[in-house]
Amino acid sequence: MKSKHLRLISQIAFFAFIAIIAVNHSLTEIGRGLGFVPELSLHAICPFGGVATLASLIMGQGLIRQLHASVMVIGSAVLLLTLIFGPVFCSHICPLGSIQEWIGKLGKKIFKNRYNKLIPQKLHNILKYLRYVVLVLVLVQTYRTATLMFANVDPYYALFNFWTGEATIAAISILVVTLIMSLFVERPWCKYACPYGGLLGLVSKISLFKIRRNEATCVSCGLCDRKCPMLIDVSKKKKVTDTLCNRCMQCTYEEGGCPVDRACYNGILNAKQQEEAK
Ligand code: SF4
Ligand code: SF4
Ligand code: SF4
């Protein structure tokens, strides 16, 4: 089975899992919970909550109200996964990333070659740093208030709570704008606003596995650039260190993003090291 099929199965499974947990949480509150589903709130399985909690603990503020100790375990597991494989949480697990990608598939059908070209590259190169502005604001506000302030504007929280009355109007509005934008721009929230994606992108700078290009066999066709949803110039790099790369693998030979075997691949060793290891 190709890794793109495994990725899709993983995305659907995690989306369904979080949706069932969220629906069951609502049903439990009216005494109709599904007995076979664990009673969890979204706050108990939010990996970003783990990061915010860690920051809060380090700065001596203690645990954040609303959050459970389980988020520390989940947050640490995602960080470890990222240190090894890069931000695969974003490409394989996160339901908000998945739903943007699925809407994007419809956008590609409608707009064909014009899809994902709405924002000029120069503007994109500036906007992609917005994630870090949001990350700093979220951590500062979380520290100051010891509450997960981000939930008030978090489209992920809104996606699985829009029917409960717990999601704010602001969060639901941001979700709707994100989903509409996904018809024109691939993963707009991931690219320009998500603080968690920004953080995982930073961690991935030192990840073991990276997307690499073999300069000796590359024929400079540029297909990898055109395939990349995050607008990264893969064909100009020896290895991709851009924090936007979520390891979706769409640029690689294995996924049909490169026509030359081993010219664009996900691995630990560069092409020269691979030759020497033979
Ligand atoms: S960038 Fe944020 S919203 Fe996008 S997939 Fe990653 S964690 Fe999810
Ligand atoms: S560089 Fe490759 S793996 Fe990274 S986001 Fe672009 S297509 Fe996906
Ligand atoms: S798709 Fe492959 S051969 Fe074409 S530019 Fe990218 S790495 Fe080189």
Short mmCIF file of C-alpha atoms and ligand atoms in Angstrom, two decimals:
data_model
loop_
_atom_site.label_atom_id
_atom_site.label_comp_id
_atom_site.label_asym_id
_atom_site.label_seq_id
_atom_site.Cartn_x
_atom_site.Cartn_y
_atom_site.Cartn_z
CA MET A 1 0.00 0.00 0.00
CA LYS A 2 1.36 3.44 -0.94
CA SER A 3 2.14 5.90 1.84
CA LYS A 4 -0.43 8.36 0.43
CA HIS A 5 -3.14 5.75 1.04
CA LEU A 6 -1.86 5.12 4.57
CA ARG A 7 -1.84 8.88 5.14
CA LEU A 8 -5.46 9.19 4.02
CA ILE A 9 -6.52 6.27 6.24
CA SER A 10 -4.70 7.87 9.18
CA GLN A 11 -6.35 11.26 8.53
CA ILE A 12 -9.85 9.75 8.29
CA ALA A 13 -9.31 7.58 11.40
CA PHE A 14 -8.14 10.50 13.57
CA PHE A 15 -10.88 12.80 12.25
CA ALA A 16 -13.52 10.18 13.06
CA PHE A 17 -11.96 9.47 16.47
CA ILE A 18 -11.98 13.14 17.55
CA ALA A 19 -15.50 13.64 16.14
CA ILE A 20 -16.83 10.63 18.09
CA ILE A 21 -15.13 11.84 21.30
CA ALA A 22 -16.65 15.32 20.84
CA VAL A 23 -20.17 14.03 20.08
CA ASN A 24 -20.00 11.57 22.96
CA HIS A 25 -18.97 14.40 25.31
CA SER A 26 -22.15 16.29 24.35
CA LEU A 27 -24.32 13.17 24.67
CA THR A 28 -22.86 12.42 28.12
CA GLU A 29 -23.86 15.88 29.34
CA ILE A 30 -27.50 15.05 28.60
CA GLY A 31 -27.15 11.57 30.09
CA ARG A 32 -27.02 9.69 26.77
CA GLY A 33 -23.31 8.94 26.45
CA LEU A 34 -22.18 5.99 24.34
CA GLY A 35 -21.00 3.44 26.89
CA PHE A 36 -18.24 2.03 24.66
CA VAL A 37 -16.58 5.43 24.03
CA PRO A 38 -14.30 6.94 26.72
CA GLU A 39 -15.71 10.10 28.29
CA LEU A 40 -13.12 12.72 27.35
CA SER A 41 -13.31 16.41 26.61
CA LEU A 42 -11.34 17.96 23.73
CA HIS A 43 -9.17 19.67 26.35
CA ALA A 44 -7.93 16.25 27.46
CA ILE A 45 -6.58 15.35 24.01
CA CYS A 46 -5.27 18.69 22.75
CA PRO A 47 -1.53 18.43 22.02
CA PHE A 48 -1.16 22.22 21.86
CA GLY A 49 -2.54 22.32 25.38
CA GLY A 50 0.47 20.19 26.34
CA VAL A 51 2.87 22.78 24.98
CA ALA A 52 1.04 25.64 26.63
CA THR A 53 1.00 23.71 29.90
CA LEU A 54 4.72 22.97 29.66
CA ALA A 55 5.45 26.66 29.04
CA SER A 56 3.24 27.60 31.96
CA LEU A 57 4.94 25.06 34.27
CA ILE A 58 8.43 26.19 33.22
CA MET A 59 7.46 29.79 33.97
CA GLY A 60 6.16 28.77 37.40
CA GLN A 61 2.44 29.28 36.70
CA GLY A 62 1.39 25.67 37.31
CA LEU A 63 -1.20 23.71 35.33
CA ILE A 64 -3.56 25.65 33.09
CA ARG A 65 -7.19 25.63 34.15
CA GLN A 66 -9.41 23.59 31.73
CA LEU A 67 -6.55 21.22 30.85
CA HIS A 68 -5.88 17.65 31.95
CA ALA A 69 -2.52 16.06 32.80
CA SER A 70 -3.03 13.80 29.74
CA VAL A 71 -2.23 16.70 27.41
CA MET A 72 1.36 16.65 28.68
CA VAL A 73 1.72 13.02 27.60
CA ILE A 74 0.11 13.63 24.19
CA GLY A 75 2.07 16.87 23.67
CA SER A 76 5.37 15.11 24.51
CA ALA A 77 4.57 12.20 22.20
CA VAL A 78 3.89 14.58 19.30
CA LEU A 79 7.13 16.49 19.99
CA LEU A 80 9.10 13.21 20.01
CA LEU A 81 7.44 12.13 16.76
CA THR A 82 8.39 15.48 15.24
CA LEU A 83 12.00 15.20 16.39
CA ILE A 84 12.29 11.92 14.48
CA PHE A 85 10.01 12.28 11.44
CA GLY A 86 9.21 16.01 11.24
CA PRO A 87 5.67 17.47 11.57
CA VAL A 88 3.84 14.27 10.52
CA PHE A 89 1.22 15.24 13.10
CA CYS A 90 0.14 17.94 10.62
CA SER A 91 0.13 15.73 7.53
CA HIS A 92 -1.23 12.52 9.05
CA ILE A 93 -3.19 13.29 12.24
CA CYS A 94 -4.54 16.81 12.76
CA PRO A 95 -8.24 16.92 11.79
CA LEU A 96 -8.16 20.66 11.09
CA GLY A 97 -5.29 20.14 8.63
CA SER A 98 -7.15 17.21 7.05
CA ILE A 99 -10.41 19.07 6.51
CA GLN A 100 -8.56 22.00 4.87
CA GLU A 101 -6.79 19.52 2.59
CA TRP A 102 -10.04 17.75 1.65
CA ILE A 103 -11.77 21.04 0.80
CA GLY A 104 -8.63 21.91 -1.17
CA LYS A 105 -9.15 18.85 -3.35
CA LEU A 106 -12.48 20.35 -4.40
CA GLY A 107 -10.73 23.70 -4.98
CA LYS A 108 -8.20 21.97 -7.25
CA LYS A 109 -11.03 20.48 -9.30
CA ILE A 110 -12.71 23.89 -9.67
CA PHE A 111 -9.70 26.13 -10.22
CA LYS A 112 -7.24 23.62 -11.72
CA ASN A 113 -3.81 25.32 -12.26
CA ARG A 114 -4.95 28.54 -10.63
CA TYR A 115 -5.52 26.78 -7.29
CA ASN A 116 -3.13 27.78 -4.47
CA LYS A 117 -1.83 30.75 -6.51
CA LEU A 118 -4.05 33.46 -5.02
CA ILE A 119 -1.34 34.78 -2.70
CA PRO A 120 1.79 36.02 -4.51
CA GLN A 121 5.02 34.27 -3.47
CA LYS A 122 6.55 37.48 -2.06
CA LEU A 123 3.53 38.09 0.18
CA HIS A 124 3.45 34.41 1.15
CA ASN A 125 7.12 34.65 2.22
CA ILE A 126 6.15 37.40 4.68
CA LEU A 127 2.79 36.00 5.82
CA LYS A 128 4.26 32.62 6.75
CA TYR A 129 5.94 34.24 9.77
CA LEU A 130 2.56 35.29 11.17
CA ARG A 131 2.34 31.86 12.84
CA TYR A 132 5.17 32.89 15.14
CA VAL A 133 3.52 36.18 16.07
CA VAL A 134 0.41 34.17 17.01
CA LEU A 135 2.52 31.63 18.92
CA VAL A 136 4.19 34.32 21.04
CA LEU A 137 0.85 36.05 21.71
CA VAL A 138 -0.76 32.75 22.76
CA LEU A 139 2.08 31.79 25.11
CA VAL A 140 2.20 35.27 26.69
CA GLN A 141 -1.58 35.39 27.17
CA THR A 142 -1.65 31.82 28.52
CA TYR A 143 1.09 32.69 30.99
CA ARG A 144 -0.64 35.88 32.10
CA THR A 145 -4.08 34.35 32.60
CA ALA A 146 -3.25 30.66 33.35
CA THR A 147 -6.19 29.76 31.07
CA LEU A 148 -6.15 28.41 27.55
CA MET A 149 -7.06 31.74 25.97
CA PHE A 150 -6.45 30.32 22.52
CA ALA A 151 -9.61 28.17 22.78
CA ASN A 152 -11.59 31.42 22.34
CA VAL A 153 -10.29 31.83 18.79
CA ASP A 154 -9.23 28.26 17.98
CA PRO A 155 -10.89 26.90 14.80
CA TYR A 156 -9.92 23.34 15.82
CA TYR A 157 -11.96 23.71 19.01
CA ALA A 158 -14.81 25.27 17.02
CA LEU A 159 -14.77 22.43 14.47
CA PHE A 160 -15.70 19.91 17.13
CA ASN A 161 -17.80 22.22 19.35
CA PHE A 162 -19.80 24.48 17.04
CA TRP A 163 -23.03 22.77 18.14
CA THR A 164 -22.40 22.89 21.90
CA GLY A 165 -22.47 26.60 22.62
CA GLU A 166 -18.95 26.32 24.09
CA ALA A 167 -17.21 27.63 20.95
CA THR A 168 -17.12 31.42 20.75
CA ILE A 169 -18.51 33.34 17.78
CA ALA A 170 -14.93 34.44 17.02
CA ALA A 171 -13.67 30.83 16.84
CA ILE A 172 -16.61 29.74 14.66
CA SER A 173 -16.06 32.74 12.35
CA ILE A 174 -12.34 31.92 12.01
CA LEU A 175 -13.25 28.31 11.23
CA VAL A 176 -15.74 29.34 8.52
CA VAL A 177 -13.25 31.77 6.94
CA THR A 178 -10.54 29.07 7.04
CA LEU A 179 -12.77 26.50 5.37
CA ILE A 180 -13.90 28.94 2.65
CA MET A 181 -10.29 30.07 2.07
CA SER A 182 -9.28 26.40 1.68
CA LEU A 183 -11.15 26.40 -1.63
CA PHE A 184 -8.58 28.86 -3.01
CA VAL A 185 -5.45 28.39 -0.88
CA GLU A 186 -4.13 25.04 0.33
CA ARG A 187 -4.20 24.78 4.14
CA PRO A 188 -4.48 28.56 4.80
CA TRP A 189 -4.69 28.23 8.59
CA CYS A 190 -1.67 25.90 8.66
CA LYS A 191 0.41 28.21 6.46
CA TYR A 192 -0.33 31.56 8.03
CA ALA A 193 -1.89 31.32 11.47
CA CYS A 194 -1.49 28.03 13.34
CA PRO A 195 0.81 28.47 16.36
CA TYR A 196 1.09 24.73 16.92
CA GLY A 197 2.12 24.09 13.31
CA GLY A 198 4.67 26.89 13.68
CA LEU A 199 6.11 25.29 16.79
CA LEU A 200 6.29 21.82 15.23
CA GLY A 201 7.93 23.40 12.17
CA LEU A 202 10.65 24.89 14.39
CA VAL A 203 11.23 21.52 16.11
CA SER A 204 11.42 19.83 12.69
CA LYS A 205 14.51 21.91 11.85
CA ILE A 206 16.46 19.31 13.85
CA SER A 207 14.38 16.26 12.89
CA LEU A 208 16.20 13.11 11.85
CA PHE A 209 14.24 12.51 8.63
CA LYS A 210 14.10 15.29 6.06
CA ILE A 211 12.98 15.73 2.47
CA ARG A 212 16.19 15.60 0.41
CA ARG A 213 17.09 16.19 -3.23
CA ASN A 214 19.86 14.37 -5.04
CA GLU A 215 21.55 17.07 -7.13
CA ALA A 216 23.37 14.44 -9.21
CA THR A 217 20.21 12.79 -10.53
CA CYS A 218 17.73 15.71 -10.41
CA VAL A 219 16.71 16.82 -13.92
CA SER A 220 15.40 20.22 -12.72
CA CYS A 221 11.90 19.61 -14.04
CA GLY A 222 10.32 21.54 -11.14
CA LEU A 223 7.52 19.01 -10.62
CA CYS A 224 8.31 18.81 -6.90
CA ASP A 225 7.77 22.59 -6.61
CA ARG A 226 4.43 22.38 -8.36
CA LYS A 227 3.32 19.47 -6.16
CA CYS A 228 4.22 21.14 -2.86
CA PRO A 229 1.07 22.44 -1.12
CA MET A 230 3.18 24.68 1.11
CA LEU A 231 4.80 26.55 -1.82
CA ILE A 232 8.34 25.41 -1.02
CA ASP A 233 10.97 25.53 -3.81
CA VAL A 234 12.06 21.93 -3.32
CA SER A 235 13.99 21.92 -6.62
CA LYS A 236 16.38 24.59 -5.28
CA LYS A 237 17.27 22.84 -2.03
CA LYS A 238 19.56 19.98 -1.07
CA LYS A 239 17.34 19.31 1.91
CA VAL A 240 14.09 20.96 2.90
CA THR A 241 14.43 22.84 6.18
CA ASP A 242 11.48 25.21 5.65
CA THR A 243 9.30 25.16 8.77
CA LEU A 244 6.20 24.89 6.55
CA CYS A 245 7.14 21.40 5.33
CA ASN A 246 4.73 18.98 7.01
CA ARG A 247 6.20 15.80 5.42
CA CYS A 248 3.15 15.17 3.26
CA MET A 249 5.58 13.48 0.82
CA GLN A 250 3.77 14.83 -2.24
CA CYS A 251 7.06 16.03 -3.73
CA THR A 252 8.80 12.64 -3.53
CA TYR A 253 9.37 9.99 -6.17
CA GLU A 254 7.37 7.48 -4.10
CA GLU A 255 4.27 9.69 -4.31
CA GLY A 256 4.68 10.69 -7.95
CA GLY A 257 5.96 14.16 -7.11
CA CYS A 258 9.30 13.51 -8.79
CA PRO A 259 9.84 11.49 -11.97
CA VAL A 260 13.37 10.31 -11.07
CA ASP A 261 13.95 7.46 -8.61
CA ARG A 262 15.68 8.77 -5.44
CA ALA A 263 16.00 12.33 -6.78
CA CYS A 264 13.53 13.62 -4.18
CA TYR A 265 13.04 11.47 -1.11
CA ASN A 266 12.39 11.44 2.62
CA GLY A 267 15.41 10.12 4.49
CA ILE A 268 18.17 10.47 7.06
CA LEU A 269 21.19 10.34 4.74
CA ASN A 270 21.97 12.61 1.81
CA ALA A 271 22.68 11.06 -1.59
CA LYS A 272 26.49 11.07 -1.12
CA GLN A 273 26.24 9.40 2.30
CA GLN A 274 23.94 6.78 0.79
CA GLU A 275 26.47 6.00 -1.93
CA GLU A 276 29.25 5.68 0.64
CA ALA A 277 27.13 3.40 2.80
CA LYS A 278 26.61 0.93 -0.11
S1 SF4 B 1 -0.51 23.51 11.14
FE1 SF4 B 1 -1.97 23.47 12.86
S2 SF4 B 1 -3.98 23.18 11.94
FE2 SF4 B 1 -2.45 22.68 10.40
S3 SF4 B 1 -2.22 20.51 10.55
FE3 SF4 B 1 -0.62 21.41 11.83
S4 SF4 B 1 -1.50 21.56 13.90
FE4 SF4 B 1 -3.18 21.17 12.45
S1 SF4 B 2 8.40 19.86 0.67
FE1 SF4 B 2 7.43 17.91 0.09
S2 SF4 B 2 6.89 16.94 2.02
FE2 SF4 B 2 7.30 19.10 2.46
S3 SF4 B 2 5.29 20.07 2.35
FE3 SF4 B 2 6.24 20.27 0.33
S4 SF4 B 2 5.48 18.48 -0.80
FE4 SF4 B 2 5.09 18.08 1.36
S1 SF4 B 3 10.81 16.65 -9.33
FE1 SF4 B 3 12.70 15.48 -8.98
S2 SF4 B 3 13.84 15.71 -10.87
FE2 SF4 B 3 12.24 17.30 -10.92
S3 SF4 B 3 13.23 19.13 -10.01
FE3 SF4 B 3 12.26 18.03 -8.32
S4 SF4 B 3 13.87 16.69 -7.49
FE4 SF4 B 3 14.55 17.35 -9.53
#
